[in-house]
Amino acid sequence: MKDSSRNAFELLVKPVRRLVEQRGFSKPTEPQERTIPKVLEGKNVLLISPTATGKTEAAFLPVLSMLLQDPQVPGIRVLYITPLRALNRDMLERLEWWCNNLDIKLAVRHGDTETKERTRQARSPPNILITTPETLQAILSGWIMRQHLQSVKWVIIDEVHEMADSKRGSQLSLALERLKSM
């Protein structure tokens, strides 16, 4: 039985809890309360909830918490996969605040990423990479980025329902299997 005096935010490491408070989140939403403990236990979670119920934080905060506890391993540790390049940019803006305040490197990669940024990512990979299924497939074929992707420990797939029953969903499944077998 769960201790009703504690909430899911209290399970997060202190630096993340501090930012949660700074952000003004006093109490987790129901999806956050149910999801954060499961993610922290290492379980795979499919979260379905209405818009504006804190789904992004429900998935992202426990991963940030575990990333901070994990010994520093070079390479990309977290993949955040979205169905659209436009959503990549939105997620980058939304997640930058958390990452900047925790000294975690975050980057976005898509088909239009400039050569200079691609080179920077190859030389010094981000801890968290936001991408699309198509771009993930493309970077899996490159030797340097494939080496960096061998460090991936967590994958967050946003808006999975947008891709699940399409060719893009198949691409995503194949990319995840390739990632898993590395």
Short mmCIF file of C-alpha atoms in Angstrom, two decimals:
data_model
loop_
_atom_site.label_atom_id
_atom_site.label_comp_id
_atom_site.label_asym_id
_atom_site.label_seq_id
_atom_site.Cartn_x
_atom_site.Cartn_y
_atom_site.Cartn_z
CA MET A 1 0.00 0.00 0.00
CA LYS A 2 1.32 3.42 -0.98
CA ASP A 3 2.18 5.94 1.71
CA SER A 4 -0.40 8.67 1.09
CA SER A 5 1.80 11.35 2.67
CA ARG A 6 4.37 11.01 -0.14
CA ASN A 7 3.94 11.89 -3.77
CA ALA A 8 5.74 10.72 -6.89
CA PHE A 9 7.88 13.86 -7.08
CA GLU A 10 9.52 12.86 -3.79
CA LEU A 11 10.92 9.76 -5.51
CA LEU A 12 13.05 11.91 -7.82
CA VAL A 13 16.63 12.90 -6.99
CA LYS A 14 17.10 16.15 -5.11
CA PRO A 15 18.26 18.33 -8.07
CA VAL A 16 15.15 17.33 -10.07
CA ARG A 17 12.87 17.84 -7.05
CA ARG A 18 14.35 21.32 -6.59
CA LEU A 19 13.50 22.18 -10.20
CA VAL A 20 10.01 20.72 -9.84
CA GLU A 21 9.46 23.12 -6.94
CA GLN A 22 11.03 25.99 -8.87
CA ARG A 23 8.65 25.26 -11.74
CA GLY A 24 5.75 25.54 -9.29
CA PHE A 25 4.59 21.94 -9.50
CA SER A 26 3.33 21.37 -5.97
CA LYS A 27 1.52 18.11 -6.58
CA PRO A 28 1.83 15.55 -9.38
CA THR A 29 -1.06 15.07 -11.77
CA GLU A 30 -2.69 11.65 -11.79
CA PRO A 31 -0.68 10.47 -14.84
CA GLN A 32 2.54 11.65 -13.14
CA GLU A 33 1.61 9.97 -9.86
CA ARG A 34 0.99 6.67 -11.62
CA THR A 35 3.83 6.80 -14.15
CA ILE A 36 6.87 8.20 -12.34
CA PRO A 37 7.25 5.27 -9.89
CA LYS A 38 6.93 2.70 -12.69
CA VAL A 39 9.54 4.42 -14.85
CA LEU A 40 11.87 4.66 -11.85
CA GLU A 41 11.42 0.90 -11.34
CA GLY A 42 12.69 0.42 -14.89
CA LYS A 43 9.35 -0.64 -16.34
CA ASN A 44 8.19 0.10 -19.86
CA VAL A 45 5.13 2.33 -19.70
CA LEU A 46 2.47 3.26 -22.24
CA LEU A 47 0.89 6.49 -21.02
CA ILE A 48 -2.43 7.53 -22.51
CA SER A 49 -3.92 10.67 -21.05
CA PRO A 50 -5.67 13.85 -22.22
CA THR A 51 -3.70 16.88 -23.34
CA ALA A 52 -2.31 19.10 -20.56
CA THR A 53 -2.19 16.36 -17.92
CA GLY A 54 1.60 16.34 -17.58
CA LYS A 55 2.48 13.36 -19.78
CA THR A 56 5.80 14.82 -20.92
CA GLU A 57 6.98 15.40 -17.36
CA ALA A 58 5.61 12.01 -16.28
CA ALA A 59 8.01 10.36 -18.71
CA PHE A 60 10.87 12.85 -18.73
CA LEU A 61 11.39 13.66 -15.03
CA PRO A 62 12.08 10.10 -13.85
CA VAL A 63 14.44 9.59 -16.78
CA LEU A 64 16.29 12.79 -15.83
CA SER A 65 16.42 11.54 -12.26
CA MET A 66 17.93 8.20 -13.28
CA LEU A 67 20.31 9.86 -15.74
CA LEU A 68 21.74 11.97 -12.91
CA GLN A 69 22.21 8.86 -10.76
CA ASP A 70 23.83 6.83 -13.53
CA PRO A 71 27.61 7.07 -13.74
CA GLN A 72 28.68 9.34 -16.56
CA VAL A 73 28.90 7.16 -19.63
CA PRO A 74 29.94 8.81 -22.87
CA GLY A 75 27.42 8.85 -25.69
CA ILE A 76 23.72 9.42 -26.09
CA ARG A 77 21.86 8.07 -23.06
CA VAL A 78 18.28 9.12 -23.84
CA LEU A 79 16.42 9.14 -27.14
CA TYR A 80 13.27 11.24 -27.33
CA ILE A 81 11.43 10.29 -30.51
CA THR A 82 8.63 12.41 -31.93
CA PRO A 83 6.59 11.92 -35.10
CA LEU A 84 7.23 15.39 -36.54
CA ARG A 85 10.21 17.68 -36.97
CA ALA A 86 8.05 20.60 -35.76
CA LEU A 87 7.34 18.69 -32.55
CA ASN A 88 11.10 18.13 -32.16
CA ARG A 89 11.61 21.89 -31.97
CA ASP A 90 8.74 22.30 -29.50
CA MET A 91 10.17 19.54 -27.30
CA LEU A 92 13.65 21.05 -27.50
CA GLU A 93 12.33 24.38 -26.21
CA ARG A 94 10.28 22.66 -23.50
CA LEU A 95 13.05 20.35 -22.26
CA GLU A 96 15.93 22.82 -22.52
CA TRP A 97 15.00 24.51 -19.25
CA TRP A 98 15.27 21.23 -17.32
CA CYS A 99 18.49 20.15 -19.02
CA ASN A 100 20.21 23.54 -18.79
CA ASN A 101 19.49 23.70 -15.06
CA LEU A 102 20.85 20.16 -14.56
CA ASP A 103 23.91 20.57 -16.80
CA ILE A 104 22.66 17.87 -19.17
CA LYS A 105 23.46 18.20 -22.87
CA LEU A 106 20.36 18.17 -25.08
CA ALA A 107 20.21 18.34 -28.88
CA VAL A 108 17.80 17.81 -31.72
CA ARG A 109 18.54 15.93 -34.93
CA HIS A 110 16.46 15.81 -38.10
CA GLY A 111 16.96 15.85 -41.84
CA ASP A 112 17.55 19.63 -41.91
CA THR A 113 20.12 19.71 -39.13
CA GLU A 114 23.06 21.81 -40.34
CA THR A 115 26.38 20.12 -41.07
CA LYS A 116 28.08 22.16 -38.33
CA GLU A 117 25.59 20.84 -35.73
CA ARG A 118 25.91 17.25 -37.02
CA THR A 119 29.68 17.48 -36.69
CA ARG A 120 29.35 18.90 -33.16
CA GLN A 121 27.04 16.01 -32.18
CA ALA A 122 29.48 13.48 -33.65
CA ARG A 123 32.42 14.98 -31.74
CA SER A 124 30.58 15.63 -28.50
CA PRO A 125 27.30 13.71 -28.35
CA PRO A 126 24.44 15.08 -26.29
CA ASN A 127 23.17 13.13 -23.28
CA ILE A 128 19.66 13.42 -24.72
CA LEU A 129 18.83 13.44 -28.42
CA ILE A 130 15.42 14.45 -29.78
CA THR A 131 14.73 12.97 -33.21
CA THR A 132 12.18 11.40 -35.56
CA PRO A 133 11.91 7.73 -36.66
CA GLU A 134 13.32 8.56 -40.10
CA THR A 135 16.30 10.43 -38.71
CA LEU A 136 16.97 7.66 -36.20
CA GLN A 137 17.11 5.19 -39.10
CA ALA A 138 19.51 7.49 -40.95
CA ILE A 139 21.89 8.01 -38.02
CA LEU A 140 21.91 4.29 -37.24
CA SER A 141 23.66 3.75 -40.56
CA GLY A 142 26.45 6.19 -39.73
CA TRP A 143 29.43 4.68 -37.90
CA ILE A 144 30.17 7.52 -35.46
CA MET A 145 26.60 8.22 -34.38
CA ARG A 146 25.90 4.49 -34.15
CA GLN A 147 28.77 4.28 -31.65
CA HIS A 148 27.22 7.08 -29.60
CA LEU A 149 23.81 5.37 -29.71
CA GLN A 150 25.26 2.23 -28.09
CA SER A 151 24.99 4.09 -24.78
CA VAL A 152 21.21 4.60 -25.02
CA LYS A 153 19.50 3.39 -21.89
CA TRP A 154 16.10 5.14 -22.12
CA VAL A 155 13.77 5.78 -25.04
CA ILE A 156 10.74 8.06 -24.84
CA ILE A 157 8.35 7.93 -27.78
CA ASP A 158 6.00 10.88 -27.95
CA GLU A 159 2.67 10.63 -29.79
CA VAL A 160 3.25 6.94 -30.57
CA HIS A 161 -0.36 6.64 -31.78
CA GLU A 162 0.53 8.94 -34.70
CA MET A 163 2.94 6.31 -36.03
CA ALA A 164 1.77 2.96 -34.71
CA ASP A 165 -0.31 1.72 -37.64
CA SER A 166 1.71 3.17 -40.51
CA LYS A 167 4.90 2.69 -42.47
CA ARG A 168 6.55 5.13 -40.04
CA GLY A 169 5.58 2.86 -37.15
CA SER A 170 7.26 -0.05 -38.92
CA GLN A 171 10.35 2.10 -39.44
CA LEU A 172 10.35 3.01 -35.78
CA SER A 173 10.00 -0.64 -34.73
CA LEU A 174 12.92 -1.63 -36.95
CA ALA A 175 15.07 1.22 -35.66
CA LEU A 176 14.34 0.27 -32.06
CA GLU A 177 15.21 -3.36 -32.77
CA ARG A 178 18.48 -2.26 -34.40
CA LEU A 179 19.20 -0.08 -31.38
CA LYS A 180 18.44 -2.93 -28.99
CA SER A 181 20.76 -5.34 -30.82
CA MET A 182 23.78 -2.98 -30.72
#
